[in-house]
Short mmCIF file of C-alpha atoms and ligand atoms in Angstrom, two decimals:
data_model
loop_
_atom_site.label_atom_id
_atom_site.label_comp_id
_atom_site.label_asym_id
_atom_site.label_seq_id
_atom_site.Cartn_x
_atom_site.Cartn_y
_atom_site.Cartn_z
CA UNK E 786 131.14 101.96 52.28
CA UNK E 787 131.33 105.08 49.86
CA UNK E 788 133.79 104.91 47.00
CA UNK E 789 136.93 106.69 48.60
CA UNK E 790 138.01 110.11 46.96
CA UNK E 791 141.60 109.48 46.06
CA UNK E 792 141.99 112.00 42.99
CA UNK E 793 141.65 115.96 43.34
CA UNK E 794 141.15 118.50 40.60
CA UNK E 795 142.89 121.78 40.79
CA UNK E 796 141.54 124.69 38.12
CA UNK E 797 144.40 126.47 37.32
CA UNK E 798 143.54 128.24 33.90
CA UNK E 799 141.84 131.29 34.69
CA UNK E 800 142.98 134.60 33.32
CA UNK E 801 143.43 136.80 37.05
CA UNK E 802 142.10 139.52 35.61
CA UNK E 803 141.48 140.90 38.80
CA UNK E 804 145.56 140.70 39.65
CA UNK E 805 146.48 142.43 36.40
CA UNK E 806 149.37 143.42 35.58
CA UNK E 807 150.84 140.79 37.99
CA UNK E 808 149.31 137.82 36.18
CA UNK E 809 149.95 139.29 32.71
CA UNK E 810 152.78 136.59 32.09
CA UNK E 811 152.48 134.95 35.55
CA UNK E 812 149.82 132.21 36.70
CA UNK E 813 147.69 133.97 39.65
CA UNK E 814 147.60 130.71 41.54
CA UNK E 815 151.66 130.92 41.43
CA UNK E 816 151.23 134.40 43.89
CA UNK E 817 152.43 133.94 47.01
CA UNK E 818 151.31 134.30 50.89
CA UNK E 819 154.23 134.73 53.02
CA UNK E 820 156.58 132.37 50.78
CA UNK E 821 154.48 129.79 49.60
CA UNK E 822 152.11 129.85 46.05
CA UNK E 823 148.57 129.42 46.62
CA UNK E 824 148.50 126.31 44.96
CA UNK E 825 151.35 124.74 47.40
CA UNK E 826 148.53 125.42 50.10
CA UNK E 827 145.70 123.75 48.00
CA UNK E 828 147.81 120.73 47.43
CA UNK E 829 148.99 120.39 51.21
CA UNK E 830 145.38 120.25 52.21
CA UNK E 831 144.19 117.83 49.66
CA UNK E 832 147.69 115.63 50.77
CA UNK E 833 146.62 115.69 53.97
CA UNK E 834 143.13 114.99 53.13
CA UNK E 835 144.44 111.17 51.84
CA UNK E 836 144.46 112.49 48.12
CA UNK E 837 146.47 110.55 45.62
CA UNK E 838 146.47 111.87 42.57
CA UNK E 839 146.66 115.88 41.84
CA UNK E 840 145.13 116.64 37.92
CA UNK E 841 145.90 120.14 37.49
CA UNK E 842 143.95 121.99 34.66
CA UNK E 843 145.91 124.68 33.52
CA UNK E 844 145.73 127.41 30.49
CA UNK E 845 148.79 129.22 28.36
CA UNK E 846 151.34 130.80 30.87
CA UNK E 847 150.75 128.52 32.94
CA UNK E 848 154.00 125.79 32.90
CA UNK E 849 155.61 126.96 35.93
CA UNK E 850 153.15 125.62 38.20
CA UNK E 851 154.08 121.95 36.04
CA UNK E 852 157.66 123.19 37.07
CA UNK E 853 157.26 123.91 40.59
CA UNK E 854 156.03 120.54 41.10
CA UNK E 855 158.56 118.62 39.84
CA UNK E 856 162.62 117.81 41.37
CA UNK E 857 164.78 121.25 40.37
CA UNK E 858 168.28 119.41 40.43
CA UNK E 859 170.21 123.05 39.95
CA UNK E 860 168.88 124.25 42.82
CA UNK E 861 169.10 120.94 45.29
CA UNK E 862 172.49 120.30 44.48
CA UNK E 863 173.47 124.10 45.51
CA UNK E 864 171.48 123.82 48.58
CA UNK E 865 173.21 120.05 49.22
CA UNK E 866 176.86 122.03 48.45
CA UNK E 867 175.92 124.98 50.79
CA UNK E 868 174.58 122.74 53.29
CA UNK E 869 171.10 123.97 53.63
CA UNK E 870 169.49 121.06 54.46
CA UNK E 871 166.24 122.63 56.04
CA UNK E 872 165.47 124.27 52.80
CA UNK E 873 166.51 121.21 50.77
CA UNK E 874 164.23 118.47 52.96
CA UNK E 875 161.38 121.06 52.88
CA UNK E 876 161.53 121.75 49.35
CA UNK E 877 161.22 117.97 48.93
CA UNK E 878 158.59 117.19 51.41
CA UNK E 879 156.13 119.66 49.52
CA UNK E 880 156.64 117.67 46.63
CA UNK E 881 153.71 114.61 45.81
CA UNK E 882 155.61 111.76 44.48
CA UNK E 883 156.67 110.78 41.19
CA UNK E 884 153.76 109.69 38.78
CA UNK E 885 150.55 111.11 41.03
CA UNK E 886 150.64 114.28 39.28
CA UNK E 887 148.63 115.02 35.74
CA UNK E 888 148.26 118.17 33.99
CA UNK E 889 145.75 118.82 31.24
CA UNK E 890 144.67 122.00 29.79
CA UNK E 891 141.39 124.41 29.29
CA UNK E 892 141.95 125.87 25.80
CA UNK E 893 139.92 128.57 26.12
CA UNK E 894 138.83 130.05 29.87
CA UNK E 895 135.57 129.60 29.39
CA UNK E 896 134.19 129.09 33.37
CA UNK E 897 134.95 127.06 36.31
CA UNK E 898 132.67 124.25 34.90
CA UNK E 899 134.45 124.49 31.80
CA UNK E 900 137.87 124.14 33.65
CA UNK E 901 136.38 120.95 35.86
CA UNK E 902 134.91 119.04 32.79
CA UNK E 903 138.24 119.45 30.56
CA UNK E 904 139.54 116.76 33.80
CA UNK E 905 137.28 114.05 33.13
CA UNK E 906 139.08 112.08 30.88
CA UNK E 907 141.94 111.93 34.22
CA UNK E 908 139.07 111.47 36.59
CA UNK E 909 137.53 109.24 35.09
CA UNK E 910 134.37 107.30 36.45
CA UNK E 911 134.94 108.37 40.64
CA UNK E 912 134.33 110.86 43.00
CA UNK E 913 136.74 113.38 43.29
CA UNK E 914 137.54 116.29 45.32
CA UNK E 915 137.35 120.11 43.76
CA UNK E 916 140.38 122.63 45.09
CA UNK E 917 140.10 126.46 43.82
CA UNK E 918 143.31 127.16 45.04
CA UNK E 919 142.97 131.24 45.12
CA UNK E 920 140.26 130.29 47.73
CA UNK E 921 142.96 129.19 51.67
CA UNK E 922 142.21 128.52 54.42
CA UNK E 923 144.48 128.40 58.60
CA UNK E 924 142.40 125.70 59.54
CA UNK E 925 143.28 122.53 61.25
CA UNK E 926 142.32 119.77 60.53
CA UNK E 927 141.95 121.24 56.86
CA UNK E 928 138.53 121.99 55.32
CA UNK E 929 139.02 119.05 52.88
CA UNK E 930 139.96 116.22 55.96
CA UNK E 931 136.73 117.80 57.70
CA UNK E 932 134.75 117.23 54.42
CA UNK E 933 135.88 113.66 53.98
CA UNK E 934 134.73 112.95 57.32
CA UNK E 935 131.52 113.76 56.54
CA UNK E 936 131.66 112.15 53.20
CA UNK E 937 132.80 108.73 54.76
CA UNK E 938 129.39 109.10 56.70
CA UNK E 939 127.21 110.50 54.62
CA UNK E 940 128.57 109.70 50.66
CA UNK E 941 127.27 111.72 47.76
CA UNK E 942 128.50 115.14 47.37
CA UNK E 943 129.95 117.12 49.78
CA UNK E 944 130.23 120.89 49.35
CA UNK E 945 132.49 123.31 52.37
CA UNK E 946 130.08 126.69 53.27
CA UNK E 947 130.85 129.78 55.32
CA UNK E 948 128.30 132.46 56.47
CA UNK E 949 128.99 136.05 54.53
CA UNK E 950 127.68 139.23 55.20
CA UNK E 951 124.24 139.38 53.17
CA UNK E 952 125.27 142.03 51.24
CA UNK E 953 128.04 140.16 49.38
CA UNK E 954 125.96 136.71 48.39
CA UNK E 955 126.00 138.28 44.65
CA UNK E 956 129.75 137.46 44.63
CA UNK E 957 129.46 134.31 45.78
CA UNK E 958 127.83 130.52 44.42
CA UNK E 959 124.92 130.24 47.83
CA UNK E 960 123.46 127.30 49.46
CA UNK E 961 119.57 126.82 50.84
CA UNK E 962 120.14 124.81 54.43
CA UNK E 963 117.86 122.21 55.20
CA UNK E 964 118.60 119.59 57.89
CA UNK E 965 120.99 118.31 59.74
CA UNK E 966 124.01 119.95 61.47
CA UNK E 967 127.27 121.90 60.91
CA UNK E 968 129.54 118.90 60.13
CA UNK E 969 127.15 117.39 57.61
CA UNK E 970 123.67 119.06 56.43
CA UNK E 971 121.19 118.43 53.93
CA UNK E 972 121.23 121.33 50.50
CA UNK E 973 118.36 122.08 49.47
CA UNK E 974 119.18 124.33 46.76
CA UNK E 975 122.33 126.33 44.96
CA UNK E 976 122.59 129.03 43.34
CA UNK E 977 125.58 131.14 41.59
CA UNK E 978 125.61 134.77 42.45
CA UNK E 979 122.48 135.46 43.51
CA UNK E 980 120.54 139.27 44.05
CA UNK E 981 120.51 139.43 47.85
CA UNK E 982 117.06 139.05 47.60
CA UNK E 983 117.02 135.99 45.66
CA UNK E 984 119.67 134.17 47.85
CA UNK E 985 118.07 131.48 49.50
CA UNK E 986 120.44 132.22 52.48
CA UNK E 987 124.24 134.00 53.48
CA UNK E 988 126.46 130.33 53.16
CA UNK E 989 129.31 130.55 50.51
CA UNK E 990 130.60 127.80 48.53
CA UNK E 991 133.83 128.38 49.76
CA UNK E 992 136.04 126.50 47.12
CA UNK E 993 135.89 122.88 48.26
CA UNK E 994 133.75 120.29 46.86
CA UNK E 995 133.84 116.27 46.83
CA UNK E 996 131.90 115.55 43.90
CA UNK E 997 130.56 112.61 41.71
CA UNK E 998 131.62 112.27 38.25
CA UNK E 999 127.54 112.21 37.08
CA UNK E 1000 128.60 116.02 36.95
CA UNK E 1001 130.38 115.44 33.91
CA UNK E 1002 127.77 114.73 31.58
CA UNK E 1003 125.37 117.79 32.78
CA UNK E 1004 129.25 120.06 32.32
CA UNK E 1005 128.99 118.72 28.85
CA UNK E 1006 125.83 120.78 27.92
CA UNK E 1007 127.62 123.54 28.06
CA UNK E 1008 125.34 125.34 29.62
CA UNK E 1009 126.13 129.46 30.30
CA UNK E 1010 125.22 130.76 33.36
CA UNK E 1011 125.88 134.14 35.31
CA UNK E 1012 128.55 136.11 33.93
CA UNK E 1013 128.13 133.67 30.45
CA UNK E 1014 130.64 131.36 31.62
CA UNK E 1015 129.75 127.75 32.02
CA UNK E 1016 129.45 127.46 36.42
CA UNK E 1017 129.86 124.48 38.12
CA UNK E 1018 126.88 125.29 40.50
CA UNK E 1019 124.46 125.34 37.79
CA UNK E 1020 125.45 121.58 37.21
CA UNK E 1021 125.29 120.55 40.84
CA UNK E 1022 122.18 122.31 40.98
CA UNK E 1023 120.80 120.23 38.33
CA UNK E 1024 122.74 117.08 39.60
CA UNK E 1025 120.74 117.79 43.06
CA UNK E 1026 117.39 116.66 41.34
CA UNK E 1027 119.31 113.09 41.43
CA UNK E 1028 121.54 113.67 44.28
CA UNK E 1029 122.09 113.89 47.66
CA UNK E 1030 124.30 117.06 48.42
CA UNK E 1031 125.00 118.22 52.08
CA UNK E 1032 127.36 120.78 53.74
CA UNK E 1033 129.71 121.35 56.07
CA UNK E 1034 130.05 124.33 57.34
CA UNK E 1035 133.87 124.25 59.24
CA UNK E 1036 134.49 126.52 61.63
CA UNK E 1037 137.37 129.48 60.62
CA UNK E 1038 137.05 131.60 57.57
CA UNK E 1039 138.61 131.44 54.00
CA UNK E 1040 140.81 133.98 52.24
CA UNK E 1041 139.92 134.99 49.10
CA UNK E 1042 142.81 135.37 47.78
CA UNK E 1043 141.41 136.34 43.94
CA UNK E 1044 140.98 139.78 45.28
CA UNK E 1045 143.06 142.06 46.27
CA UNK E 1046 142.07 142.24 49.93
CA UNK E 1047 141.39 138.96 50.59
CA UNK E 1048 144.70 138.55 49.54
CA UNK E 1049 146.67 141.07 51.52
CA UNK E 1050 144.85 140.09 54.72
CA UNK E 1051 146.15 136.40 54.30
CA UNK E 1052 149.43 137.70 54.20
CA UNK E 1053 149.23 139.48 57.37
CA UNK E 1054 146.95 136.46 58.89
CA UNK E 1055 149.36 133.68 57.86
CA UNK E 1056 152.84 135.56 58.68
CA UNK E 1057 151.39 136.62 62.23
CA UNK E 1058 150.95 132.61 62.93
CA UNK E 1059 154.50 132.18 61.48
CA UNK E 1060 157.34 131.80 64.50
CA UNK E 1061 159.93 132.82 62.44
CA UNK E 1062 158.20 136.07 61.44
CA UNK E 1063 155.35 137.38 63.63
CA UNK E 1064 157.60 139.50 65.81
CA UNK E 1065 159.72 140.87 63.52
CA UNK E 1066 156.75 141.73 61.56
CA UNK E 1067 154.56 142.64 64.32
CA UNK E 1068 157.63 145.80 64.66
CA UNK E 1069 157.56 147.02 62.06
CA UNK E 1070 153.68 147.38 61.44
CA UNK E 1071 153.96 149.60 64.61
CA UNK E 1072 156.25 151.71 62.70
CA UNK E 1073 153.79 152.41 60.21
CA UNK E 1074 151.55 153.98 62.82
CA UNK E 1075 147.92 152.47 61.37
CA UNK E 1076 145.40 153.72 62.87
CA UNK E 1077 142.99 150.98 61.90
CA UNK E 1078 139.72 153.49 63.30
CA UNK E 1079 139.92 155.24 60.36
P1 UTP I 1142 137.90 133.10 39.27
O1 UTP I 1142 136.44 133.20 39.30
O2 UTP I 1142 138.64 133.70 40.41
O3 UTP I 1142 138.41 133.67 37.88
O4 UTP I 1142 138.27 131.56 39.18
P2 UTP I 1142 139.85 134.09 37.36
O5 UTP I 1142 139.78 134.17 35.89
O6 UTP I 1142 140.92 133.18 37.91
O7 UTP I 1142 140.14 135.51 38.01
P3 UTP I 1142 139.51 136.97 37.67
O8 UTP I 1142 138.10 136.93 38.17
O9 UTP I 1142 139.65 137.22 36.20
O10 UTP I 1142 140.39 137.89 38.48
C1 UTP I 1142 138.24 130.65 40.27
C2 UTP I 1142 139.15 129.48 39.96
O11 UTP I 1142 138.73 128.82 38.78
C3 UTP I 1142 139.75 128.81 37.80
C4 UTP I 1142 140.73 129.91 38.20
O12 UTP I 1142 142.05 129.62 37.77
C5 UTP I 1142 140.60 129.92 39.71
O13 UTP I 1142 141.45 128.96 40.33
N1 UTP I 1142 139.16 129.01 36.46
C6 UTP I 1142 138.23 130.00 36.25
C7 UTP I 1142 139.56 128.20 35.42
O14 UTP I 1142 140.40 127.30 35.58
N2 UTP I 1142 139.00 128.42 34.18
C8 UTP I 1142 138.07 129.38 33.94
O15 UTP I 1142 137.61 129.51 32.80
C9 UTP I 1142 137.69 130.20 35.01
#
């Protein structure tokens, strides 16, 4: 029996440069797709993944995402006196319950490492599952249930992949393959954004991660890696001399919803599965006449 993953971490404190001048005073992970933040989606997979406990690392500007998961009595009681009690019971139902939430915070944003070690005082000495919530997915079951499948099997870390286009490993942390198949295989090696003819193949670490808290002491060197910010991948890739890490590699795709495409194609993606709104939304895209040949 593996120690179960009951406690997620959720890095909330980068800057969004790339979303400027919409995350000037507003958290990027706070955007929306259709009508729900990013990190509403991150925390619905990781519930239904059996996660317990949600630590949230967060940076300045960032208290609203505290605030949108906690009761907002103003509001409920107008929806209770209008009688909206759709909205009401689904406002409450994407709430996790009182006490399993913790928030700490990254002082300065220095790297997703950075971000993941400033939670190890609320993680403490378990394994525990790793959420970049800019990175969503459609799928069903989630990528995280999928992963926890393989880590009840398999233990050790557990790291979600998807195949780019070689051209585009140099944006991406990359994966060697070695044995074993798509719902659990054997890494060989990692590597954060490597030249394309470095990159020991085209999987992506796709923003999900069950890792063991032995990653916490190599995050404490403080090492910098590529782009001089302190990378989680350079510490698993260390922590894989001691290790066992495999991959799953889920069927599906991720948007990347840190950039600006990735992000606009989720939209479309997740409102076109929406009931309520693919038709109505499916019109009036024909009105704009795209001619998506050119
Ligand atoms: P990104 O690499 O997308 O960086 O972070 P960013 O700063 O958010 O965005 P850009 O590149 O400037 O546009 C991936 C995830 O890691 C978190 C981010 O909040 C995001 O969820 N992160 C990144 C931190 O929490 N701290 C950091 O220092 C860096």
């Amino acid at each position: 029996m593996h120690k179960r993953v009951r406690t997620a971490v959720f890095p909330v404190a980068g800057l969004g440069t790339r979303f400027l001048p919409a995350t000037k005073a507003m958290p990027k992970e706070m955007l929306t797709v259709v009508d729900r933040p990013l990190i509403q989606y991150a925390v619905d997979e990781a519930r239904e993944a059996g996660i317990e406990h949600f630590v949230f690392v967060t940076g300045r500007n960032k208290s609203v995402i505290e605030d949108h998961f906690d009761r907002q009595f103003e509001l409920e009681t107008t929806l209770e006196l209008r009688g909206k009690t759709q909205a009401l019971e689904e406002l409450r139902k994407d709430l996790p319950s009182a006490g399993r939430t913790s928030f700490t915070r990254q002082q300065e944003p220095l790297g997703l490492g950075h971000a993941v070690w400033c939670a190890r005082e609320l993680v403490g000495d378990q394994p525990f599952a790793l959420l970049l919530p800019d990175m969503i997915f459609k799928n069903k079951p989630g990528v995280l249930k999928q992963m926890m499948e393989a880590y009840e099997v398999l233990g050790g870390n557990v790291i979600a992949v998807e195949e780019v286009n070689p051209a585009e490993v140099s944006s991406y942390g990359i994966v060697g393959r070695g044995e074993g198949p798509d719902s659990g295989f054997a890494i060989t090696t990692m590597v954060e954004k490597p030249k394309p003819a470095d990159a020991p193949s085209n999987l992506m670490i796709s923003g999900r991660y069950i890792i063991q808290p032995e990653i916490f002491s190599l995050l404490a060197e403080g090492v910098r890696g590529a782009g001089g910010e302190i990378q989680i991948t350079d510490a698993m890739q260390t922590l894989l001399k001691s290790q066992k890490f495999s991959g799953v590699k889920y069927e599906g795709r991720v948007f990347d919803c840190g950039s600006k495409i990735g992000f606009l194609t989720a939209n479309v993606a997740f409102a076109l599965d929406r009931d309520d709104i693919r038709d109505g939304f499916l019109e009036e895209l024909k009105k704009l006449k795209i001619d998506i040949n050119h």
